[in-house]
Short mmCIF file of C-alpha atoms in Angstrom, two decimals:
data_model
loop_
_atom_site.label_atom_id
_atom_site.label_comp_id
_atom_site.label_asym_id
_atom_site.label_seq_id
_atom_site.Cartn_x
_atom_site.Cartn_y
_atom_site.Cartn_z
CA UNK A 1 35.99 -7.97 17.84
CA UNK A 2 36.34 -4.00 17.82
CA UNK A 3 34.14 -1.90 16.33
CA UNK A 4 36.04 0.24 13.77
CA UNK A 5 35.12 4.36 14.25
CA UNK A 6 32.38 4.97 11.90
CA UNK A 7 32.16 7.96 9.80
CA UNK A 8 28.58 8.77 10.31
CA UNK A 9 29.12 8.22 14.02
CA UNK A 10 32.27 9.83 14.05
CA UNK A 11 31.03 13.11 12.40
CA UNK A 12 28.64 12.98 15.73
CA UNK A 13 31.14 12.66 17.88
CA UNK A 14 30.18 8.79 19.17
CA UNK A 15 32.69 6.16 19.06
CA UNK A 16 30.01 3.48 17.64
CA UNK A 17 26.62 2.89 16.90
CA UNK A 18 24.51 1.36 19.43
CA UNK A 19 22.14 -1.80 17.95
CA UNK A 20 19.23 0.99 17.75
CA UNK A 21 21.10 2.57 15.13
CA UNK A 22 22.19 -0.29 13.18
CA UNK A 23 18.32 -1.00 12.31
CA UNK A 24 17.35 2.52 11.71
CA UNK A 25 20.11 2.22 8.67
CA UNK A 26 19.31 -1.05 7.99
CA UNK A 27 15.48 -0.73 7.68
CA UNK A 28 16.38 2.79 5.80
CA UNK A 29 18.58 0.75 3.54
CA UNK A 30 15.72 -2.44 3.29
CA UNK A 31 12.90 0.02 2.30
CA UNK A 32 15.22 2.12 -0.46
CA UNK A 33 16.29 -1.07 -1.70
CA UNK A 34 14.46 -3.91 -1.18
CA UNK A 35 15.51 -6.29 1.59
CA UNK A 36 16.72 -9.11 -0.59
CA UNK A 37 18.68 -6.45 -2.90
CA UNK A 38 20.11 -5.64 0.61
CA UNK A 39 23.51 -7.40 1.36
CA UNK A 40 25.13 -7.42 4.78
CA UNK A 41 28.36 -5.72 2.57
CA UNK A 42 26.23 -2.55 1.86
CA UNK A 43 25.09 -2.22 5.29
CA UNK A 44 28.49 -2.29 6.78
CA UNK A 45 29.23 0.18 3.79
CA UNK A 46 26.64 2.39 4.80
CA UNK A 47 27.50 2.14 8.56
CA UNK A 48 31.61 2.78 7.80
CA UNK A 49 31.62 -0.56 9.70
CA UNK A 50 33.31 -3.79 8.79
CA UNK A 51 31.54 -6.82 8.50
CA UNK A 52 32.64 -8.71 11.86
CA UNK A 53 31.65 -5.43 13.39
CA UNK A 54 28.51 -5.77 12.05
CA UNK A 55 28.31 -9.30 13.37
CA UNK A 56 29.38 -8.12 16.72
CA UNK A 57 25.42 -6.62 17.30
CA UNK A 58 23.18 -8.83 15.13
CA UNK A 59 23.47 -12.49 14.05
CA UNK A 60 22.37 -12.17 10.55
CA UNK A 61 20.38 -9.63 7.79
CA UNK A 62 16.82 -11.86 9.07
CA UNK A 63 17.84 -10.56 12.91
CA UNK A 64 17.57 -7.08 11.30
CA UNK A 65 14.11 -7.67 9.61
CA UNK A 66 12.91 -9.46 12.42
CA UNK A 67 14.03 -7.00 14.77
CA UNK A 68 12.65 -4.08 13.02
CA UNK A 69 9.21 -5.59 12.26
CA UNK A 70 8.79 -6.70 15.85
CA UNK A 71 9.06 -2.53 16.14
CA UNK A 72 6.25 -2.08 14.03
CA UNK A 73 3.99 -4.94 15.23
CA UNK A 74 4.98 -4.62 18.92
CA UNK A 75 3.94 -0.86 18.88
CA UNK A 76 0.69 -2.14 17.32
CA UNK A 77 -0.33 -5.05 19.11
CA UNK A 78 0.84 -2.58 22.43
CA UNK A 79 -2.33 -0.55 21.89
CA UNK A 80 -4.51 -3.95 22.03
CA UNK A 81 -4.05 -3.72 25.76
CA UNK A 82 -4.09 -0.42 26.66
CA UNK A 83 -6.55 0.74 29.31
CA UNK A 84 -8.77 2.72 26.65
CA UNK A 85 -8.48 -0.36 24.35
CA UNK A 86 -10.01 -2.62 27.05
CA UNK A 87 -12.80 -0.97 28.19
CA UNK A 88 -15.69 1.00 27.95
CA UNK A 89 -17.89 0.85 24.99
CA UNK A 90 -17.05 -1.23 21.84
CA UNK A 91 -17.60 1.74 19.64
CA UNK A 92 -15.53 4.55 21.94
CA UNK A 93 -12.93 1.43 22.26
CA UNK A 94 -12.64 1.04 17.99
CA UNK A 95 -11.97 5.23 17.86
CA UNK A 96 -9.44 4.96 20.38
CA UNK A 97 -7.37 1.98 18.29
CA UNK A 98 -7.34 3.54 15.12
CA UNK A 99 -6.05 7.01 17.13
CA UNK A 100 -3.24 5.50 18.70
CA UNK A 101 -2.69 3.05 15.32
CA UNK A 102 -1.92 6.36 13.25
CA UNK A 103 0.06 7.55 16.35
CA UNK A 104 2.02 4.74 15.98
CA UNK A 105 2.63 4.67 11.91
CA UNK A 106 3.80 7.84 12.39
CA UNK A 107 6.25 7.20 15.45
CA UNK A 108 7.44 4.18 13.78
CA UNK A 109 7.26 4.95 10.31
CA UNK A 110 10.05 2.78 8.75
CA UNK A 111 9.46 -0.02 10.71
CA UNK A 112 5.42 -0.01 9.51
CA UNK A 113 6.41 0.87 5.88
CA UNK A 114 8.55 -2.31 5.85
CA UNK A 115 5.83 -3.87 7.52
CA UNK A 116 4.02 -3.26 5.28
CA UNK A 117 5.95 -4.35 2.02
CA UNK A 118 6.57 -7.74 3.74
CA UNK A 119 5.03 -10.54 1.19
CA UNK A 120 5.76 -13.96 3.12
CA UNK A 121 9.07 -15.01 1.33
CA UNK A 122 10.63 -16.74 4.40
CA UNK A 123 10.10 -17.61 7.89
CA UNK A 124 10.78 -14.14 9.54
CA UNK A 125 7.95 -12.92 6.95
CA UNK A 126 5.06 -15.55 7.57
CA UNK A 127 5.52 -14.95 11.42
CA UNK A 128 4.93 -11.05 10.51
CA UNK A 129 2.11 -11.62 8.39
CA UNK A 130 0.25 -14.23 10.79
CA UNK A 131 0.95 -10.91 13.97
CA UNK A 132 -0.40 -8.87 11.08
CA UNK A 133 -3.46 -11.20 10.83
CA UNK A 134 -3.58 -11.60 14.76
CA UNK A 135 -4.13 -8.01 15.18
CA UNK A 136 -6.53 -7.25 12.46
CA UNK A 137 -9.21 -10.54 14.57
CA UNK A 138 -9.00 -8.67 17.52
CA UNK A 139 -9.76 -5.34 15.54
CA UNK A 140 -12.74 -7.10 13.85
CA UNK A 141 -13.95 -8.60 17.00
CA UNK A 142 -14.13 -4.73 18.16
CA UNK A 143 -15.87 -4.20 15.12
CA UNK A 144 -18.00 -6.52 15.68
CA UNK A 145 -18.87 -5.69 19.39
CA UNK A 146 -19.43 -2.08 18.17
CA UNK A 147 -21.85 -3.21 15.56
CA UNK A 148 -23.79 -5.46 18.04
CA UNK A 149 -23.91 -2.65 20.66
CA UNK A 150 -25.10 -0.50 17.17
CA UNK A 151 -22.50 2.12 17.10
CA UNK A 152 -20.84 1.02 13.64
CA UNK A 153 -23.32 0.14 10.94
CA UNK A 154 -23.94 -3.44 10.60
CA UNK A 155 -24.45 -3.59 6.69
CA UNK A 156 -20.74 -3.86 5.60
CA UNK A 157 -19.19 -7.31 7.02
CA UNK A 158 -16.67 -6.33 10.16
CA UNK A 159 -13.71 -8.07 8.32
CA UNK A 160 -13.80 -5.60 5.55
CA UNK A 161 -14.52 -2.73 7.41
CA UNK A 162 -11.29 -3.22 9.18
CA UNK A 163 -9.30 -3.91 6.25
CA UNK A 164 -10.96 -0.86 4.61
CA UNK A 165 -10.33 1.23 7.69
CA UNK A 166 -6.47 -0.22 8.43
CA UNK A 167 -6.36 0.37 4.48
CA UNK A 168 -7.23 4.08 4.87
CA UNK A 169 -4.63 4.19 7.80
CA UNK A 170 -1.30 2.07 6.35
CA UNK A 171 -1.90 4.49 3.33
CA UNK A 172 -0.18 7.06 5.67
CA UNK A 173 3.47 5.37 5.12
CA UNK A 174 2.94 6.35 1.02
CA UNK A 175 3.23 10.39 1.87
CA UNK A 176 3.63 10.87 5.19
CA UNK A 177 7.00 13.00 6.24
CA UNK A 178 8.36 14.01 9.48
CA UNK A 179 9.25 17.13 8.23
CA UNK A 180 6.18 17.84 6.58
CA UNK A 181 3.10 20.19 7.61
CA UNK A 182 1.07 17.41 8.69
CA UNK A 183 0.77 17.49 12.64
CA UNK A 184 0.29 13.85 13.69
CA UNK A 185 -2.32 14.47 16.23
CA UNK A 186 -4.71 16.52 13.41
CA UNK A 187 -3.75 13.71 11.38
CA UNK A 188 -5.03 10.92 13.85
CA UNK A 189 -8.26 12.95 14.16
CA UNK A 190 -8.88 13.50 10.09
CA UNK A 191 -8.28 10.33 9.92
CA UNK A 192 -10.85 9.35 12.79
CA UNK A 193 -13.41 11.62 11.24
CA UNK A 194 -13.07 10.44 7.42
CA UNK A 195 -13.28 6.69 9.00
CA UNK A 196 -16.11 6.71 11.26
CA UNK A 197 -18.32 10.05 10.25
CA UNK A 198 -17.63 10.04 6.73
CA UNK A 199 -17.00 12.46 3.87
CA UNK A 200 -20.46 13.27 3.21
CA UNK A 201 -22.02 16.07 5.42
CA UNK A 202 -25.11 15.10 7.51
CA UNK A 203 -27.81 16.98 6.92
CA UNK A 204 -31.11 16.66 9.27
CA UNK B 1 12.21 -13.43 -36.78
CA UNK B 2 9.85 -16.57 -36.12
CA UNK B 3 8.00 -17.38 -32.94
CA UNK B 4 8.78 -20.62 -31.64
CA UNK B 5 6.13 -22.70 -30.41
CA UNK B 6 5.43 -21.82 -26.67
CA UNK B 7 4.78 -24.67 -24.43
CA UNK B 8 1.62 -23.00 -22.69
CA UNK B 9 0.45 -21.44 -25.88
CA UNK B 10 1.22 -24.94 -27.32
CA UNK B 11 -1.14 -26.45 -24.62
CA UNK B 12 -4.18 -24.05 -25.09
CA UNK B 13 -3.65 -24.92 -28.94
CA UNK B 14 -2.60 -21.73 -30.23
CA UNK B 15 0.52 -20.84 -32.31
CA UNK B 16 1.99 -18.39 -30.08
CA UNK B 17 1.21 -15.20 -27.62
CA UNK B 18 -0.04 -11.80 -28.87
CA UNK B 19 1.18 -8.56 -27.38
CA UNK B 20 -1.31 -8.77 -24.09
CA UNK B 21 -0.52 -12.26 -23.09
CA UNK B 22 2.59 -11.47 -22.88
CA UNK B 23 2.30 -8.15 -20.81
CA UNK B 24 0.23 -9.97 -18.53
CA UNK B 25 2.61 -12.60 -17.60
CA UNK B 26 5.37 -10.01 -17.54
CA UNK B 27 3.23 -7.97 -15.11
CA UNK B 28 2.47 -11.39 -12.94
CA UNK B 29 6.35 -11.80 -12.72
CA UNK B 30 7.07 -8.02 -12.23
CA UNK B 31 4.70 -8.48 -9.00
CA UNK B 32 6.16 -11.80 -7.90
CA UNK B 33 10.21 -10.81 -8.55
CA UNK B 34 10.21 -7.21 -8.91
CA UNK B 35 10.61 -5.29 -11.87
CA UNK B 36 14.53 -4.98 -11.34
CA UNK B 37 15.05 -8.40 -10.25
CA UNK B 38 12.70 -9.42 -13.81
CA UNK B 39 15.30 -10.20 -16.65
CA UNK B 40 14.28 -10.21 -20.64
CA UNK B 41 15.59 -13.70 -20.41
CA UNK B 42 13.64 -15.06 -16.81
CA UNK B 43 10.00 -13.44 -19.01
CA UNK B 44 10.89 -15.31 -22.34
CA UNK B 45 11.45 -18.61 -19.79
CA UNK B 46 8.08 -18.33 -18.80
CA UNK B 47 6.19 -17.73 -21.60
CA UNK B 48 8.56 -20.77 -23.86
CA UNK B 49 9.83 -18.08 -26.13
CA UNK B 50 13.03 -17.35 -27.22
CA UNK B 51 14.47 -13.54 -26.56
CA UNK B 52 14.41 -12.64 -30.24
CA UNK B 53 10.65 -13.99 -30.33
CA UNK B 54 10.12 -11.89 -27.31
CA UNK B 55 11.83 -8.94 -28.87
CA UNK B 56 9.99 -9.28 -31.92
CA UNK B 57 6.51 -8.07 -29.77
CA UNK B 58 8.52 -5.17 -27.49
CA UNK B 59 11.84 -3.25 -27.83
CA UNK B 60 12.32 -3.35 -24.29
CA UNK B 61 11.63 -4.51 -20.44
CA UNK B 62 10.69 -0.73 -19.94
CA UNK B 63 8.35 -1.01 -22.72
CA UNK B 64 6.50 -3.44 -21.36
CA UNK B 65 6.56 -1.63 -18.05
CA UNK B 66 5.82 1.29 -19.81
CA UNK B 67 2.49 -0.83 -21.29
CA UNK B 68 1.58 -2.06 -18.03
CA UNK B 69 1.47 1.12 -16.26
CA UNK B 70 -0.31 2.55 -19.12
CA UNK B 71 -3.04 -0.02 -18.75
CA UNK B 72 -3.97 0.97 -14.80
CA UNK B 73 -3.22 5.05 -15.41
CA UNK B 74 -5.26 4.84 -18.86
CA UNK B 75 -8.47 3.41 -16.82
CA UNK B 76 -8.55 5.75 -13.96
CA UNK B 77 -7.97 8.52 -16.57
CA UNK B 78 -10.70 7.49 -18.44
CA UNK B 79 -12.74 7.28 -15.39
CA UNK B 80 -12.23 11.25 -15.18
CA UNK B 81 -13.72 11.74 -18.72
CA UNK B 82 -16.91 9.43 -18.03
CA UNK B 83 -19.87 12.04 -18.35
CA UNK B 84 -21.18 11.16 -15.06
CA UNK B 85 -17.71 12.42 -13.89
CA UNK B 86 -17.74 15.60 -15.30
CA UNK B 87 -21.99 16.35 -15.32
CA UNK B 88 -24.15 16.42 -12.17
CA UNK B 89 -23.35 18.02 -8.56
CA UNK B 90 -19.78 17.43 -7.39
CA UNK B 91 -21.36 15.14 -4.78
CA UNK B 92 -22.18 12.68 -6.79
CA UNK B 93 -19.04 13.63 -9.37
CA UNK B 94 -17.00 12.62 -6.77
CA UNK B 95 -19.29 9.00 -5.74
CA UNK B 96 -19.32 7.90 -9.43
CA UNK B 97 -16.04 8.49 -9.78
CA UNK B 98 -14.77 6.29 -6.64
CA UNK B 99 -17.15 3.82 -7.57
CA UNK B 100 -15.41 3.50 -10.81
CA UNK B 101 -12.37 3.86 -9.48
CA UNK B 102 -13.18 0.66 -7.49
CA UNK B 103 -14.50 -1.17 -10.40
CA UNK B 104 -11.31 -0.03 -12.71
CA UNK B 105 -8.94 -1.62 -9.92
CA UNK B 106 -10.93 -4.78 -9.57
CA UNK B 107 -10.83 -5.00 -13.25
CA UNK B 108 -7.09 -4.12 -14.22
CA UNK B 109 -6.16 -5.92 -10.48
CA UNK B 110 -2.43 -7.00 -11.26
CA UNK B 111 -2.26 -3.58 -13.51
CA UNK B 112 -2.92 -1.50 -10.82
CA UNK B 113 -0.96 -3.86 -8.49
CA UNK B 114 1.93 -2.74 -10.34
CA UNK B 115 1.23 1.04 -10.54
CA UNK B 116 0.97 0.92 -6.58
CA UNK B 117 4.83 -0.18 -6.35
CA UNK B 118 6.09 2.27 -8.53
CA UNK B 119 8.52 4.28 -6.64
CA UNK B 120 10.68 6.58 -9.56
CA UNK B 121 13.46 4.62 -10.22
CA UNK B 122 13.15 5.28 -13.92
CA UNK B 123 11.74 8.12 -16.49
CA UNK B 124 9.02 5.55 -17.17
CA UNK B 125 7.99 5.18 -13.83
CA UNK B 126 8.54 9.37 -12.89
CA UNK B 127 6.10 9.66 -15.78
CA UNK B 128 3.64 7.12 -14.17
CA UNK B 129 4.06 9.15 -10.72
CA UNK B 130 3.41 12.07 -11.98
CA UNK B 131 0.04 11.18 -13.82
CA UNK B 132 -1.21 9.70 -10.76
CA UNK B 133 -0.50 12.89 -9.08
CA UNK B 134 -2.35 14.33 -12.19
CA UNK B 135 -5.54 11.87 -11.59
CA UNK B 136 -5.13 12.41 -7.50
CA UNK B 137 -5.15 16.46 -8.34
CA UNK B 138 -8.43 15.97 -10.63
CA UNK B 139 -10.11 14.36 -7.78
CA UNK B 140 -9.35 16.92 -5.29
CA UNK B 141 -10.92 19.54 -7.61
CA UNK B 142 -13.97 17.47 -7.28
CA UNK B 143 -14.03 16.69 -3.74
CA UNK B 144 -13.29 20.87 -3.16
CA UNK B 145 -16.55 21.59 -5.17
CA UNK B 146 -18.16 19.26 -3.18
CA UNK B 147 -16.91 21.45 -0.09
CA UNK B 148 -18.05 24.36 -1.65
CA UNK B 149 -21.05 23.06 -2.18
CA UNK B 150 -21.74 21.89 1.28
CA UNK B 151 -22.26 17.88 0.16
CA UNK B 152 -18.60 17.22 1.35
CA UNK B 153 -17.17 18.44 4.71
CA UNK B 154 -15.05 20.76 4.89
CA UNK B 155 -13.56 20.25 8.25
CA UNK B 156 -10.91 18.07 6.35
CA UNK B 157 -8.01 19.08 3.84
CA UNK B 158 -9.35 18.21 0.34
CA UNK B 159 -6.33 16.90 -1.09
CA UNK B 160 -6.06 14.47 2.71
CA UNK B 161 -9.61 13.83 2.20
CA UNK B 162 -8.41 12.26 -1.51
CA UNK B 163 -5.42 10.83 -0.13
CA UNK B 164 -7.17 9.13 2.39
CA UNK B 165 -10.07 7.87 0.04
CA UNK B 166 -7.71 6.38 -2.69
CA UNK B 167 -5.64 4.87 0.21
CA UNK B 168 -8.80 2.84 0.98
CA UNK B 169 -9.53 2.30 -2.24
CA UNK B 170 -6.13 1.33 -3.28
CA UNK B 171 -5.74 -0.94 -0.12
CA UNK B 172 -7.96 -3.18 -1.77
CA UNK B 173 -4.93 -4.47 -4.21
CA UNK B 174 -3.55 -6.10 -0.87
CA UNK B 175 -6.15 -8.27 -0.60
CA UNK B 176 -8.69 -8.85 -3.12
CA UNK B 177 -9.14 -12.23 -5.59
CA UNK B 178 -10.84 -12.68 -8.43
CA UNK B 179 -11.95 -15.83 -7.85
CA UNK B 180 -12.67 -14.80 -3.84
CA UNK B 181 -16.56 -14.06 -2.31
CA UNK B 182 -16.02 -10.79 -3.27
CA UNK B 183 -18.83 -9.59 -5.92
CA UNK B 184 -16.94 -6.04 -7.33
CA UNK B 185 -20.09 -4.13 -7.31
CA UNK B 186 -20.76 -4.96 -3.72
CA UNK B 187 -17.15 -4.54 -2.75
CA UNK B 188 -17.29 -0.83 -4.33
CA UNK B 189 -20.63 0.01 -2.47
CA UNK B 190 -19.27 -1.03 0.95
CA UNK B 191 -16.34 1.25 0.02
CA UNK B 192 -18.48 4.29 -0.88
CA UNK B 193 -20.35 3.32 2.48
CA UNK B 194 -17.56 3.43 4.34
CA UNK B 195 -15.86 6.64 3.07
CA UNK B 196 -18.67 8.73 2.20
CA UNK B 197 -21.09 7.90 5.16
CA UNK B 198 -18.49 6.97 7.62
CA UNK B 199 -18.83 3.79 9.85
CA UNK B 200 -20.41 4.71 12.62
CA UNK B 201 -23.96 4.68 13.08
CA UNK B 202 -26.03 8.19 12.59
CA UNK B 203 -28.47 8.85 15.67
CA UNK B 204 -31.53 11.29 14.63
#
């Protein structure tokens, strides 16, 4: 099986794409137009690839959604065990995951956007959903912690203070550009300060 | 054109569906299929009619798009012309109106659902983008004379500020039941909590 010189690829002087390519377009392609609208025919179209050179780097269109949502939650679930996420205080530990979780949206923005739109529809999807869920316990447990400890107010339930928090922060995939003005790190820290301080100024 | 008998109407004992039963199953199966993927004839399936008998309540698919998305923009908008939205400090402008906001989503759930997805694939759904844009551009006004008044800080962006507030807000779509735990009015307090007075605990 030989790869067939791309056009894309070609116009950048490379005689292929590498698998790291093929998801970015495919994941491009998945988000613009829906993964089950998404045929293995259009992405070899898009890549200037044929089909069995397609084949040659990924078994099927589900190794290309798996693969790029194991992107998205792998960066996430990464911060879990970072140092800063292990220790020290509950509360100082719960600032420091939702830093590095907008760090990470932002890094990985396709992958989290089609994350994101992933309703449960077939096997690669439910195992998403239940990392998803996985991810979000161990965010409420440091919700929790930090409310026992009496960092984070304890009159709205931990669950839905880290959906409403994770809500706030997966919003960032529906404007969010590269390009744009927004600097990541201020963004990280808005975000922080809208989250945990709040809107309203604090007047003593 | 005559309505044949509808086998769900027919169970509930009435003669047939008026024009909101049938945007709200059309809605239900935009959500599930996707609007594209939603055919005049998979919509007149479900609700037991024929396509003329559908055709004889809406000219079009897009119409009833066009209705849906008119139901979720219509409440927020409304929202905007409430006189505790547009009397009183912008401080509390800007907490009645999220509250509302809140209550309009729980209310109008698979409406607003729908308005969420929207991504401009069509003139109906460019015109739903940009009135959200109008409704997101009202709120900033608010939340900027809430800067300028001192009740808001200003240490973040007023439009972010908005952005991130309806992204919490809107989040709620992703998970919320009517027929959950959830009471509404409790669910739109924690969220005023949350955004306005931030999570974590003030110290005096």
């Amino acid at each position: 099986m030989t790869d067939l010189p791309a056009p894309v690829a070609a116009r950048r002087g490379r005689p292929g794409y590498d698998q790291r390519q093929i998801l970015e377009v495919a994941v491009t392609t998945f988000i613009e137009h829906g993964y089950d609208a998404t045929s293995v025919a259009l992405l070899a179209e898009r890549l200037g690839l044929s089909k069995s050179a397609m084949y040659h780097h990924f078994t099927s269109k589900e190794q290309l959604l798996s693969s790029a949502l194991d992107q998205a939650l792998g960066g996430l679930e990464g911060v879990l065990l970072e140092p800063d996420a292990v220790s020290g205080t509950p509360g100082d530990r719960l600032g420091y995951v939702l830093d590095r979780a907008v760090q990470v949206l932002v890094d990985r923005l396709p992958y989290v956007t089609l994350l994101l739109r992933v309703r449960g529809n077939s096997e690669v999807e439910r195992s998403a959903l239940a990392r998803r869920r996985a991810f979000d316990e161990k965010v409420t447990e440091i919700v929790s912690a930090a409310q026992l400890e009496g960092s984070v107010r304890a009159d709205v339930e931990a669950s839905l203070a880290t959906r409403l928090l994770f809500g706030m922060v997966n919003s960032i995939v529906e404007w969010y550009r590269p390009a744009g003005a927004e600097d990541p790190a201020q963004l990280a820290r808005d975000v922080l300060t809208v989250a945990l301080d709040g809107l309203r100024t604090r007047r003593s």
